[in-house]
mmCIF file of C-alpha atoms in Angstrom:
data_model
loop_
_atom_site.group_PDB
_atom_site.id
_atom_site.type_symbol
_atom_site.label_atom_id
_atom_site.label_comp_id
_atom_site.label_asym_id
_atom_site.label_seq_id
_atom_site.Cartn_x
_atom_site.Cartn_y
_atom_site.Cartn_z
ATOM 1 C CA UNK C 1 -17.203 -0.885 18.492
ATOM 2 C CA UNK C 2 -19.815 0.596 16.149
ATOM 3 C CA UNK C 3 -18.829 1.229 12.549
ATOM 4 C CA UNK C 4 -20.354 3.982 10.460
ATOM 5 C CA UNK C 5 -20.472 3.147 6.764
ATOM 6 C CA UNK C 6 -21.403 5.623 4.059
ATOM 7 C CA UNK C 7 -24.208 4.044 2.038
ATOM 8 C CA UNK C 8 -26.503 5.077 -0.776
ATOM 9 C CA UNK C 9 -29.568 2.878 -1.279
ATOM 10 C CA UNK C 10 -27.956 0.173 0.878
ATOM 11 C CA UNK C 11 -24.713 0.082 -1.127
ATOM 12 C CA UNK C 12 -21.384 1.247 0.228
ATOM 13 C CA UNK C 13 -20.823 4.437 -1.734
ATOM 14 C CA UNK C 14 -17.025 4.214 -1.603
ATOM 15 C CA UNK C 15 -15.869 0.623 -1.217
ATOM 16 C CA UNK C 16 -18.899 -1.060 -2.796
ATOM 17 C CA UNK C 17 -18.183 0.108 -6.336
ATOM 18 C CA UNK C 18 -17.087 -2.670 -8.701
ATOM 19 C CA UNK C 19 -14.015 -0.766 -9.875
ATOM 20 C CA UNK C 20 -12.751 -0.494 -6.295
ATOM 21 C CA UNK C 21 -13.637 -4.067 -5.327
ATOM 22 C CA UNK C 22 -11.700 -5.297 -8.358
ATOM 23 C CA UNK C 23 -8.786 -2.895 -7.907
ATOM 24 C CA UNK C 24 -8.361 -3.788 -4.246
ATOM 25 C CA UNK C 25 -8.698 -7.561 -4.722
ATOM 26 C CA UNK C 26 -7.799 -8.883 -8.182
ATOM 27 C CA UNK C 27 -6.604 -6.366 -10.777
ATOM 28 C CA UNK C 28 -2.969 -6.137 -9.645
ATOM 29 C CA UNK C 29 -2.407 -9.860 -10.165
ATOM 30 C CA UNK C 30 -4.326 -9.803 -13.445
ATOM 31 C CA UNK C 31 -2.367 -6.801 -14.717
ATOM 32 C CA UNK C 32 1.029 -8.251 -13.875
ATOM 33 C CA UNK C 33 -0.012 -11.625 -15.258
ATOM 34 C CA UNK C 34 -0.910 -9.962 -18.554
ATOM 35 C CA UNK C 35 2.486 -8.257 -18.840
ATOM 36 C CA UNK C 36 4.940 -9.831 -21.222
ATOM 37 C CA UNK C 37 8.498 -10.439 -20.168
ATOM 38 C CA UNK C 38 9.858 -12.042 -17.033
ATOM 39 C CA UNK C 39 11.074 -8.696 -15.726
ATOM 40 C CA UNK C 40 7.789 -6.798 -16.127
ATOM 41 C CA UNK C 41 6.146 -5.513 -12.976
ATOM 42 C CA UNK C 42 4.675 -2.489 -11.250
ATOM 43 C CA UNK C 43 4.982 -0.289 -8.226
ATOM 44 C CA UNK C 44 1.867 -0.450 -6.077
ATOM 45 C CA UNK C 45 0.751 1.880 -3.306
ATOM 46 C CA UNK C 46 -1.927 1.050 -0.757
ATOM 47 C CA UNK C 47 -2.169 3.196 2.345
ATOM 48 C CA UNK C 48 -2.312 1.297 5.619
ATOM 49 C CA UNK C 49 -5.670 2.848 6.418
ATOM 50 C CA UNK C 50 -7.049 1.586 3.084
ATOM 51 C CA UNK C 51 -5.757 -1.926 3.814
ATOM 52 C CA UNK C 52 -7.307 -1.736 7.275
ATOM 53 C CA UNK C 53 -10.698 -0.718 5.826
ATOM 54 C CA UNK C 54 -10.689 -3.517 3.263
ATOM 55 C CA UNK C 55 -9.631 -6.037 5.938
ATOM 56 C CA UNK C 56 -12.619 -4.928 8.033
ATOM 57 C CA UNK C 57 -15.045 -5.603 5.165
ATOM 58 C CA UNK C 58 -13.368 -8.896 4.256
ATOM 59 C CA UNK C 59 -13.622 -10.196 7.828
ATOM 60 C CA UNK C 60 -17.400 -10.011 7.612
ATOM 61 C CA UNK C 61 -17.724 -10.730 3.858
ATOM 62 C CA UNK C 62 -19.300 -7.354 3.308
ATOM 63 C CA UNK C 63 -19.722 -5.198 0.184
ATOM 64 C CA UNK C 64 -18.158 -7.836 -2.065
ATOM 65 C CA UNK C 65 -14.938 -8.365 -0.078
ATOM 66 C CA UNK C 66 -13.872 -11.766 1.160
ATOM 67 C CA UNK C 67 -11.584 -12.804 3.978
ATOM 68 C CA UNK C 68 -8.942 -13.565 1.341
ATOM 69 C CA UNK C 69 -9.263 -10.182 -0.400
ATOM 70 C CA UNK C 70 -5.459 -9.850 -0.411
ATOM 71 C CA UNK C 71 -4.576 -13.335 -1.737
ATOM 72 C CA UNK C 72 -4.209 -12.426 -5.429
ATOM 73 C CA UNK C 73 -2.002 -9.415 -4.726
ATOM 74 C CA UNK C 74 0.091 -11.387 -2.206
ATOM 75 C CA UNK C 75 0.598 -14.055 -4.859
ATOM 76 C CA UNK C 76 1.589 -11.464 -7.475
ATOM 77 C CA UNK C 77 3.990 -9.942 -4.942
ATOM 78 C CA UNK C 78 5.676 -13.346 -4.619
ATOM 79 C CA UNK C 79 6.385 -13.453 -8.365
ATOM 80 C CA UNK C 80 10.006 -12.490 -8.925
ATOM 81 C CA UNK C 81 11.764 -10.897 -11.853
ATOM 82 C CA UNK C 82 14.283 -12.961 -13.770
ATOM 83 C CA UNK C 83 17.026 -10.373 -14.240
ATOM 84 C CA UNK C 84 16.259 -7.914 -11.463
ATOM 85 C CA UNK C 85 18.087 -9.743 -8.684
ATOM 86 C CA UNK C 86 14.867 -11.597 -7.906
ATOM 87 C CA UNK C 87 12.872 -8.508 -7.003
ATOM 88 C CA UNK C 88 9.101 -8.638 -6.675
ATOM 89 C CA UNK C 89 7.031 -7.978 -9.779
ATOM 90 C CA UNK C 90 4.547 -6.186 -7.469
ATOM 91 C CA UNK C 91 6.671 -3.706 -5.520
ATOM 92 C CA UNK C 92 4.563 -2.451 -2.609
ATOM 93 C CA UNK C 93 6.145 0.992 -2.279
ATOM 94 C CA UNK C 94 6.243 2.811 1.034
ATOM 95 C CA UNK C 95 3.999 5.707 1.900
ATOM 96 C CA UNK C 96 2.280 7.163 4.968
ATOM 97 C CA UNK C 97 -0.330 5.073 6.797
ATOM 98 C CA UNK C 98 -3.081 7.706 6.827
ATOM 99 C CA UNK C 99 -2.348 9.093 3.330
ATOM 100 C CA UNK C 100 -0.761 12.085 5.067
ATOM 101 C CA UNK C 101 1.318 14.715 3.276
ATOM 102 C CA UNK C 102 4.860 13.905 4.415
ATOM 103 C CA UNK C 103 6.392 17.417 4.270
ATOM 104 C CA UNK C 104 3.675 18.781 6.561
ATOM 105 C CA UNK C 105 4.358 16.277 9.344
ATOM 106 C CA UNK C 106 6.778 16.692 12.217
ATOM 107 C CA UNK C 107 9.566 14.113 11.925
ATOM 108 C CA UNK C 108 8.266 12.124 14.890
ATOM 109 C CA UNK C 109 4.838 11.820 13.273
ATOM 110 C CA UNK C 110 6.327 10.935 9.877
ATOM 111 C CA UNK C 111 8.347 8.160 11.555
ATOM 112 C CA UNK C 112 5.187 6.778 13.183
ATOM 113 C CA UNK C 113 3.206 6.997 9.917
ATOM 114 C CA UNK C 114 5.907 5.074 8.044
ATOM 115 C CA UNK C 115 6.354 2.490 10.825
ATOM 116 C CA UNK C 116 2.597 1.843 10.955
ATOM 117 C CA UNK C 117 2.458 1.588 7.163
ATOM 118 C CA UNK C 118 5.315 -0.928 7.045
ATOM 119 C CA UNK C 119 3.672 -3.111 9.689
ATOM 120 C CA UNK C 120 0.323 -3.140 7.882
ATOM 121 C CA UNK C 121 2.135 -3.840 4.580
ATOM 122 C CA UNK C 122 3.884 -6.943 5.879
ATOM 123 C CA UNK C 123 0.683 -8.212 7.497
ATOM 124 C CA UNK C 124 -1.454 -7.622 4.414
ATOM 125 C CA UNK C 125 0.848 -9.047 1.779
ATOM 126 C CA UNK C 126 2.549 -11.943 3.582
ATOM 127 C CA UNK C 127 5.915 -10.267 3.907
ATOM 128 C CA UNK C 128 8.712 -10.803 6.426
ATOM 129 C CA UNK C 129 8.000 -9.439 9.923
ATOM 130 C CA UNK C 130 11.598 -8.188 10.069
ATOM 131 C CA UNK C 131 10.738 -5.873 7.143
ATOM 132 C CA UNK C 132 13.694 -7.195 5.118
ATOM 133 C CA UNK C 133 11.570 -7.552 1.982
ATOM 134 C CA UNK C 134 9.904 -4.131 2.144
ATOM 135 C CA UNK C 135 10.215 -1.924 -0.912
ATOM 136 C CA UNK C 136 13.230 0.340 -1.251
ATOM 137 C CA UNK C 137 10.956 2.959 -2.802
ATOM 138 C CA UNK C 138 8.740 5.594 -1.223
ATOM 139 C CA UNK C 139 5.742 7.357 -2.754
ATOM 140 C CA UNK C 140 5.041 10.629 -0.956
ATOM 141 C CA UNK C 141 1.284 11.089 -1.057
ATOM 142 C CA UNK C 142 0.174 13.481 -3.788
ATOM 143 C CA UNK C 143 3.873 13.688 -4.717
ATOM 144 C CA UNK C 144 4.322 16.189 -1.880
ATOM 145 C CA UNK C 145 8.065 16.187 -1.261
ATOM 146 C CA UNK C 146 10.576 18.240 0.668
ATOM 147 C CA UNK C 147 14.261 17.690 1.392
ATOM 148 C CA UNK C 148 13.527 17.691 5.127
ATOM 149 C CA UNK C 149 11.884 14.224 4.918
ATOM 150 C CA UNK C 150 15.039 12.602 3.472
ATOM 151 C CA UNK C 151 16.663 11.810 6.869
ATOM 152 C CA UNK C 152 13.515 9.966 7.993
ATOM 153 C CA UNK C 153 13.308 8.066 4.703
ATOM 154 C CA UNK C 154 16.947 7.038 5.130
ATOM 155 C CA UNK C 155 16.167 5.702 8.616
ATOM 156 C CA UNK C 156 13.702 3.311 6.940
ATOM 157 C CA UNK C 157 16.231 2.342 4.243
ATOM 158 C CA UNK C 158 14.443 3.886 1.292
ATOM 159 C CA UNK C 159 16.716 4.266 -1.736
ATOM 160 C CA UNK C 160 14.400 6.120 -4.095
ATOM 161 C CA UNK C 161 11.391 8.445 -3.991
ATOM 162 C CA UNK C 162 8.759 9.247 -6.605
ATOM 163 C CA UNK C 163 8.518 12.989 -7.097
ATOM 164 C CA UNK C 164 8.042 15.403 -9.995
ATOM 165 C CA UNK C 165 10.919 17.029 -11.800
ATOM 166 C CA UNK C 166 9.146 20.376 -11.721
#
C-alpha cells in the first residue's frame, strides 16, 4: 500500500532528525549503560504506533533506521537489576497503542488499545509472547488519569500508574 511521508527538502521532517533516530535506536542502552549501580534503570514508554512507524522505516533502511533498530534497546531490556528481584533495567511501561488519552476512551476501546500495545511491545523488544514479562506499570498518555480506567488496568495486571499528585 502507498505510504505518505512528510518530507522537507527530501528529509523526513519527523523521523529523520538525528535526535529522534538516536532516541529510538541507541540512547536508551547508552543511558542505562552509563548509569552507576547494578540496580539503576529507567522506565521507558514507546507507543505501539511509534514502534510500528520505526519498524516500517527499518525494514527498508530508510531515514537512518536499520532493520535492527530495536536491538540496543532489547539488549538493555535484558539487563537485570541485582537487588530488584531481577527486574529489567529498561522497564517498558504500558500505555495506549495510538497515544490515546485513556480517560476519554470507552472501556472496550481502552482494552483494545492496551492489548495492541502489549503485543507490539513483546514483538519489538523480544519479550515473552505470553506477556509474563510485561511491565507492571502504566503511563497514561499526557498523564491523563481517571479512576474509571482502574478496572481495565487491573485486567492487564498493572500494579502502578504514573500520574500527578495535583
